[in-house]
Short mmCIF file of C-alpha atoms in Angstrom, two decimals:
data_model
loop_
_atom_site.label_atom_id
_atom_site.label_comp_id
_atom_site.label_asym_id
_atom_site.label_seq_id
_atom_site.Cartn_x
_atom_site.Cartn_y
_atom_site.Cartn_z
CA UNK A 7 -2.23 -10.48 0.44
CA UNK A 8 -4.91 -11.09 -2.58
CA UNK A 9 -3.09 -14.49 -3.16
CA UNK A 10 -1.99 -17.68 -1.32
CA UNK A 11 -1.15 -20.46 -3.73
CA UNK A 12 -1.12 -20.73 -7.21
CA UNK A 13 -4.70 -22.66 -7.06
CA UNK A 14 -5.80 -19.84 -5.19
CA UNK A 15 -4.61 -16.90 -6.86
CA UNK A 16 -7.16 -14.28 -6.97
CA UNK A 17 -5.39 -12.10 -9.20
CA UNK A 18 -2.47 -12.74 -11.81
CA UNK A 19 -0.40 -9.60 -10.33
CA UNK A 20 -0.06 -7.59 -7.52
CA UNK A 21 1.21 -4.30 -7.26
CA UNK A 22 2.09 -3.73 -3.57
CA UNK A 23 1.59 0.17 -2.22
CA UNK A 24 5.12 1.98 -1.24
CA UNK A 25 3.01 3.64 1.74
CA UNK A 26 0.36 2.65 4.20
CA UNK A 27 -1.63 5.42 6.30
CA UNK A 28 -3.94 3.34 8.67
CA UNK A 29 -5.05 6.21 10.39
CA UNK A 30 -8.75 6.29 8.88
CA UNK A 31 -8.84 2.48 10.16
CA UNK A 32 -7.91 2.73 13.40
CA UNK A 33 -10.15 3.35 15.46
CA UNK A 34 -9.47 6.67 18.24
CA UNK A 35 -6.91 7.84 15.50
CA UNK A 36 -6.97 11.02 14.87
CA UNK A 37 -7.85 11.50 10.87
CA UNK A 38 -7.66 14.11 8.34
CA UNK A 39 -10.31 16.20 6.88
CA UNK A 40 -10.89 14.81 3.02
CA UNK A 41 -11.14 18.84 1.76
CA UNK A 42 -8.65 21.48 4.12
CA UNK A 43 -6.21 18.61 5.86
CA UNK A 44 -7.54 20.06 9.62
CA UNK A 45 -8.33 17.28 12.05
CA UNK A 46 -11.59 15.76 11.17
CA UNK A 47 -14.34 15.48 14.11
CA UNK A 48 -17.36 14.00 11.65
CA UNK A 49 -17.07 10.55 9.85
CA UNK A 50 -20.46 10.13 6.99
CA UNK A 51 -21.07 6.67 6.83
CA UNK A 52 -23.48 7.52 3.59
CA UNK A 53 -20.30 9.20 2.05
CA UNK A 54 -18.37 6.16 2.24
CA UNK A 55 -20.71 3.82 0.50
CA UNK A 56 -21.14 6.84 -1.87
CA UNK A 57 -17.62 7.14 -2.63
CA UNK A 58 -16.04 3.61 -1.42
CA UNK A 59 -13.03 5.02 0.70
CA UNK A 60 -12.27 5.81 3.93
CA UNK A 61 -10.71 9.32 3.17
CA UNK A 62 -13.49 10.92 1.60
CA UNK A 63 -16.19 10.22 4.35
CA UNK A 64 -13.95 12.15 7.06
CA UNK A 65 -14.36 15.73 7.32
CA UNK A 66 -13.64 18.67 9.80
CA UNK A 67 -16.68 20.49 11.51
CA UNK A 68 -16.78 23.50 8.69
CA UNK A 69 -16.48 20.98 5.68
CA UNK A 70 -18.93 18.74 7.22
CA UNK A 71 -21.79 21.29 6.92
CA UNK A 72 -20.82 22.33 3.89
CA UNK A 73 -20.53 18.90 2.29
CA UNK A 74 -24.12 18.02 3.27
CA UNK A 75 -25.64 21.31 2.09
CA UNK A 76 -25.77 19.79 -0.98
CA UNK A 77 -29.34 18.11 -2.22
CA UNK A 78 -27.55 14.33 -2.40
CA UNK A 79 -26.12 14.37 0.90
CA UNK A 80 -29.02 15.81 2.98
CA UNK A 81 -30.28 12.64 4.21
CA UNK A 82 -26.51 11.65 5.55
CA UNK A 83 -26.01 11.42 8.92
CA UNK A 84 -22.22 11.68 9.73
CA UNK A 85 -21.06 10.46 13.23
CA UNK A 86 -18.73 11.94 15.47
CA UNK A 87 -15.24 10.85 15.62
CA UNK A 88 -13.94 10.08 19.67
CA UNK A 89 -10.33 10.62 19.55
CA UNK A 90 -8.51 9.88 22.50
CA UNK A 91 -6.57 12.79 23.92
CA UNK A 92 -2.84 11.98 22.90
CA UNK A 93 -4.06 11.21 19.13
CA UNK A 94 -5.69 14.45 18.51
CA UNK A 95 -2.15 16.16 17.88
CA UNK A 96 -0.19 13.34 16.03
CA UNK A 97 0.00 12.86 12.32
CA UNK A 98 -1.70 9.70 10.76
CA UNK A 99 -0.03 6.88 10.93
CA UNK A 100 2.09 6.20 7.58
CA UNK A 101 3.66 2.96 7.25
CA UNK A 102 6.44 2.39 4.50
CA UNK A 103 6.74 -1.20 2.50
CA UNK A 104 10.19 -2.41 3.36
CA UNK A 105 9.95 -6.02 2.22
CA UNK A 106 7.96 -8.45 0.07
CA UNK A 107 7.91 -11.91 0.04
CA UNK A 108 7.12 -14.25 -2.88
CA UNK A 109 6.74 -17.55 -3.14
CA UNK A 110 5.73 -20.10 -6.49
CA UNK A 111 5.85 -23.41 -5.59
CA UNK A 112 7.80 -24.12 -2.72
CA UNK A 113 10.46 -21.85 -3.65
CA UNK A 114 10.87 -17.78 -2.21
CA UNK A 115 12.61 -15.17 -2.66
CA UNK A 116 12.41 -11.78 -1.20
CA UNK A 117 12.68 -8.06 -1.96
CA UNK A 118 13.92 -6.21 0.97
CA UNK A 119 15.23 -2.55 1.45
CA UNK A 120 18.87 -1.77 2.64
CA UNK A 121 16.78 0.82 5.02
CA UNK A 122 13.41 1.48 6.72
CA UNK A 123 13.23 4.98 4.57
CA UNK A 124 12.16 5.94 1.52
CA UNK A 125 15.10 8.03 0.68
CA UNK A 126 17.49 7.68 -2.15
CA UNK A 127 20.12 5.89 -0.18
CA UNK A 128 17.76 3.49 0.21
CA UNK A 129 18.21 0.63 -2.26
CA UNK A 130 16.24 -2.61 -3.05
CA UNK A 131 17.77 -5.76 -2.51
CA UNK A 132 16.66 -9.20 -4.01
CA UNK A 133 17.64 -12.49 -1.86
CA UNK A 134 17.41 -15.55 -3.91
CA UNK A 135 17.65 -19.06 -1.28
CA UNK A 136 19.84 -21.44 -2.72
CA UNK A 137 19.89 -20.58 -6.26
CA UNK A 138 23.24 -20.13 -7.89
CA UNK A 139 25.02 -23.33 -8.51
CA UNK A 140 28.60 -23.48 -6.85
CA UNK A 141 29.97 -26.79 -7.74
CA UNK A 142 27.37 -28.66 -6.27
CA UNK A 143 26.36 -27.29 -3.75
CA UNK A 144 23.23 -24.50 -3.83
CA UNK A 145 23.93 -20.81 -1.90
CA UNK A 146 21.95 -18.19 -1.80
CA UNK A 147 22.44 -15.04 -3.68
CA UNK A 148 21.87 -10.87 -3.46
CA UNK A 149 21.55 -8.87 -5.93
CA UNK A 150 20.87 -4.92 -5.91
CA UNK A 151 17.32 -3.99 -7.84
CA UNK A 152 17.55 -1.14 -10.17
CA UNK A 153 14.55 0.75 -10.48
CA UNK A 154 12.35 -0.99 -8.51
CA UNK A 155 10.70 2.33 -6.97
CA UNK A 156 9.81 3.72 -10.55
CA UNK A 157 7.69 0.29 -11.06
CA UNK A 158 5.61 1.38 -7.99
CA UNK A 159 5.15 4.55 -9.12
CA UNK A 160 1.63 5.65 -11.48
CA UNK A 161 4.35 6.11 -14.07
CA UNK A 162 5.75 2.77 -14.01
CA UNK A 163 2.64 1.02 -13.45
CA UNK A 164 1.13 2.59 -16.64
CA UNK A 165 4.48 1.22 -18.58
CA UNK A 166 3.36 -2.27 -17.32
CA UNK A 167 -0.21 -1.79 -18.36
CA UNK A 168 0.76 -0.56 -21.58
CA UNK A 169 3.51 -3.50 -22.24
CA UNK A 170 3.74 -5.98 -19.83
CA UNK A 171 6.51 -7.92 -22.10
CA UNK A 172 9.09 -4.95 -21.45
CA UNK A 173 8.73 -4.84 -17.99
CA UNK A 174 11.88 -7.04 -16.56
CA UNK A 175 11.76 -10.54 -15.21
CA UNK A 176 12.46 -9.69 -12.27
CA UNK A 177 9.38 -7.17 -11.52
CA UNK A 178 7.32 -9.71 -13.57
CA UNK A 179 8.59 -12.27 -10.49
CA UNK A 180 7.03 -9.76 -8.41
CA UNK A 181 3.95 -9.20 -9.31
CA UNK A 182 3.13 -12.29 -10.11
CA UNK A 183 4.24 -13.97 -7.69
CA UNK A 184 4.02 -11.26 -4.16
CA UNK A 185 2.47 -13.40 -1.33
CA UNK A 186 3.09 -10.39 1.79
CA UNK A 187 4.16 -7.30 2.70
CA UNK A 188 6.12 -6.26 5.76
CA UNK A 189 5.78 -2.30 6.63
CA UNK A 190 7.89 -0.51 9.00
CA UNK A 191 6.86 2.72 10.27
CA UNK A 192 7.78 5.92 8.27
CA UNK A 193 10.63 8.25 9.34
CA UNK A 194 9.43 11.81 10.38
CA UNK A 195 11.95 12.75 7.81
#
């Protein structure tokens, strides 16, 4: 993650992604073509730097050509993907976020999902170490997150943009505070 401790905080908040697809970073992975979704066989170095991301510089045989028909892209030179055999026929790897860790100080808490899916049965959970006063002694505490998936959405993160002092305390712990992300592979589902 962009931050470690609070001297070293490279940005005040961080939004983590609900899904990873490594595919276009691994390399032998079979990858998608940026324009018709076939399997891409040509990779443009020149289109990357161009467009500064991975999926737009991948591109099946057809789109290939005509992608560097055009009078900017002549010069490019796009390299051919190897794919090992198996890969060829599998679907990119997608990885879903399942936990997140924060820390301030020397104190953490975590957001966690009941499940590994992204379904609607699946509900965030917030463990809090030793927080809740019992007498006197400290235990730890969970409580269910409401609406934690419509913060990670463009929706939500637009709210938080546009107001950042209506956004609960508890996504505002977040953010600010998110030091990593654990990802579980998707379901097929």
């Amino acid at each position: 993650m962009p931050k470690s401790r609070k001297e070293q905080n490279t940005y005040d908040r961080v939004l983590p992604s609900l899904q990873l697809d490594l595919a276009d970073v691994v390399e032998g992975a079979a990858r998608s073509c940026y324009i018709c979704g076939e399997i891409a066989v040509w990779e443009c170095p020149e289109c990357y730097v161009s467009e500064n991301e991975w999926k737009k510089s991948s591109f099946c045989h057809d789109c290939s050509n005509t992608v560097h028909k055009h009078d900017k892209r002549l010069g490019h030179m796009p390299i051919e993907i190897i794919c090992d055999g198996a890969s060829e026929s599998m679907p990119p790897t997608t990885y879903s976020l399942f936990s997140i860790i924060c820390i301030e100080g020397s104190h953490y808490i975590t957001f966690t999902r009941s499940s590994c899916s992204n379904g609607p049965s699946s509900k965030w959970l917030l463990f809090k170490g030793l927080t809740s006063d019992v007498g006197e002694k400290s235990v730890p505490t969970v409580t269910e997150v409401e609406n934690l998936n419509f913060w990670f959405s463009s929706k939500g993160f637009a709210s938080m943009a546009k107001d950042y002092k209506a956004v609960p305390p508890t996504i505002q712990q977040l953010v600010e505070t998110c030091y990593m992300c654990f990802y579980c592979k998707a379901s097929a589902s």
